[in-house]
Amino acid sequence: MKNKEKSSKGSFKAFLKSRKARHGSMAAVLVIGAVALVVVLNIVVGLLVERFPNLKMDLTSNSAYALSDDTSDFMSHLDKDVTMYILSTENSFVENGEYFVQAKNLLEKMEAASDGKFTVSYVDTTSNPSFTNKYKNIDWTSKDTMAVMECGDRYQGVKTDDCFTYDEQYLSAGYYQVNGTTIEQATVTSAMKVTTENQVVVDFITGNQETDFTSLKSLISNNAYDVREVSLLTGDLDDEAQFAIIYAPKVDLDAASVEKIEKWLDNDGKYGRNLIYIPAPENADTPNAESLIEEWGLKLTDGFVYETSEDHLLSNSDMFVFITDFTDYYTDNLKNKNIPVMVYQTRGIEITDENNAHALLNASDHAGVFPLDGDESFKPEDGITGKQIAVAAEGIKSSSDAESRVIIFGSDRMFSSEFITMNSINNAEFFMSVLNTIADKSDESVTITGKKLDNTELGVTDINTTGAMNVIFIGVIPVAILIAGIIVWLRRRHM
């Protein structure tokens, strides 16, 4: 028995001295060291990320956790202290789901970008119910206020619906299924409103069966304008309003409304007011509205503009949706002039007084006008004049101190929710550039779109690029893979 014990001890000692044991021990030490290093690095990186949120890497395909350029720019230029009080504990907030986690990450990056000017604070109103008492102008009965944005003695509520979007299918069934976050837009908008002392007033003229202008109204409001609605059938435009907008009226203005607008634009000869008119494609019979704009050197074409230049077309199947060319007006403040404005089913605009009116956006010299009474016998080549056709234009009247304008955008579709939220076109940016330039607040434009964790939008805006991508991804790459497979099979077959 003792011999066996001595033998086993000797074998164990021999094993410890063996090359195999030495290598095994070394491997174990290396593994333990590597694990310890990973743990330490994880702790250090966690502390650094908590202290510096911008160190977080965003590996999503659409940068869902990265700030937009507009947000970063706005936050980095904040010159006032702004606090966002989220009415929840931090844990309760993120427990609402992945989009709330995304929102929390974006808010942390906004704090970091502001260099201390913007801070986020979580307030548990369950244990501190008196917190909301000092914000008397917020409607607390709706239970939809998610946060309070405060700057000095100015504040406003931030609603949950402003910070997140919902799946329409679930909404129709009475459920709220979050499918995107608009926390950047809601935060910047609220911060702008509490830091802007004097907001420019914009009146939307109603009462003529206007097309839904919710998207355009939200865009303007989100840029810290005071947006109102006025019916000229029962009232007048606001004296303090700098802009008035007529958005795709399906019923023509009556004579009294035209007179009110003309008087408002003249402003007792002082001018300084601006009318934006957007015609409705469903209604071409608007003699009163058109007589108003014709006084400003502008006239709508009796038909819709179509495009035949492949450089401007999005698809061969529809000549009425195309990208436009900028002129020299209102482009200085665009962040990227290479991104075009897109129109769909737009009226053309004739410049009848070149001394006081000019184009803002043009179709190409390969475009034409399809007559309102056109039929299948009309051929596209028949309407091409070889000259560019304006699809947005303005007429100006001025005094020694100020100017008044009538601006026409020929398409209401270009400001639909679909077009105005697309990052690959400049529709929202250009519209805000017009307003901000005229209002002398060109440094305050923000056009931030929402983020989805599964966003797949591509920035393709012309038929040539679309065609090239189809050839590459549908033709070249599959054929190359097939050829490579055949070559490999043939080589292995003869080995």
mmCIF file of C-alpha atoms in Angstrom, residues 32 51 60 63 85 123 153 156 191 214 296 330 336 350 362-363 394 462:
data_model
loop_
_atom_site.group_PDB
_atom_site.id
_atom_site.type_symbol
_atom_site.label_atom_id
_atom_site.label_comp_id
_atom_site.label_asym_id
_atom_site.label_seq_id
_atom_site.Cartn_x
_atom_site.Cartn_y
_atom_site.Cartn_z
ATOM 1 C CA ILE A 32 -6.859 33.467 -15.829
ATOM 2 C CA ARG A 51 -18.486 59.608 -17.512
ATOM 3 C CA THR A 60 -26.179 49.943 -35.965
ATOM 4 C CA SER A 63 -26.631 55.117 -36.570
ATOM 5 C CA TYR A 85 -36.758 66.871 -15.922
ATOM 6 C CA VAL A 123 -37.639 63.000 -10.841
ATOM 7 C CA ASP A 153 -38.464 81.152 -15.708
ATOM 8 C CA GLN A 156 -42.909 73.741 -21.276
ATOM 9 C CA ALA A 191 -35.065 73.577 -25.776
ATOM 10 C CA THR A 214 -49.942 68.556 -40.034
ATOM 11 C CA TRP A 296 -46.867 89.655 -57.765
ATOM 12 C CA TYR A 330 -32.113 80.526 -50.109
ATOM 13 C CA ASN A 336 -25.544 70.094 -48.191
ATOM 14 C CA GLU A 350 -44.476 81.365 -65.064
ATOM 15 C CA ASN A 362 -36.495 74.580 -61.479
ATOM 16 C CA ALA A 363 -37.212 71.466 -63.466
ATOM 17 C CA GLU A 394 -41.349 84.307 -55.378
ATOM 18 C CA ASP A 462 -32.104 59.458 -59.293
#
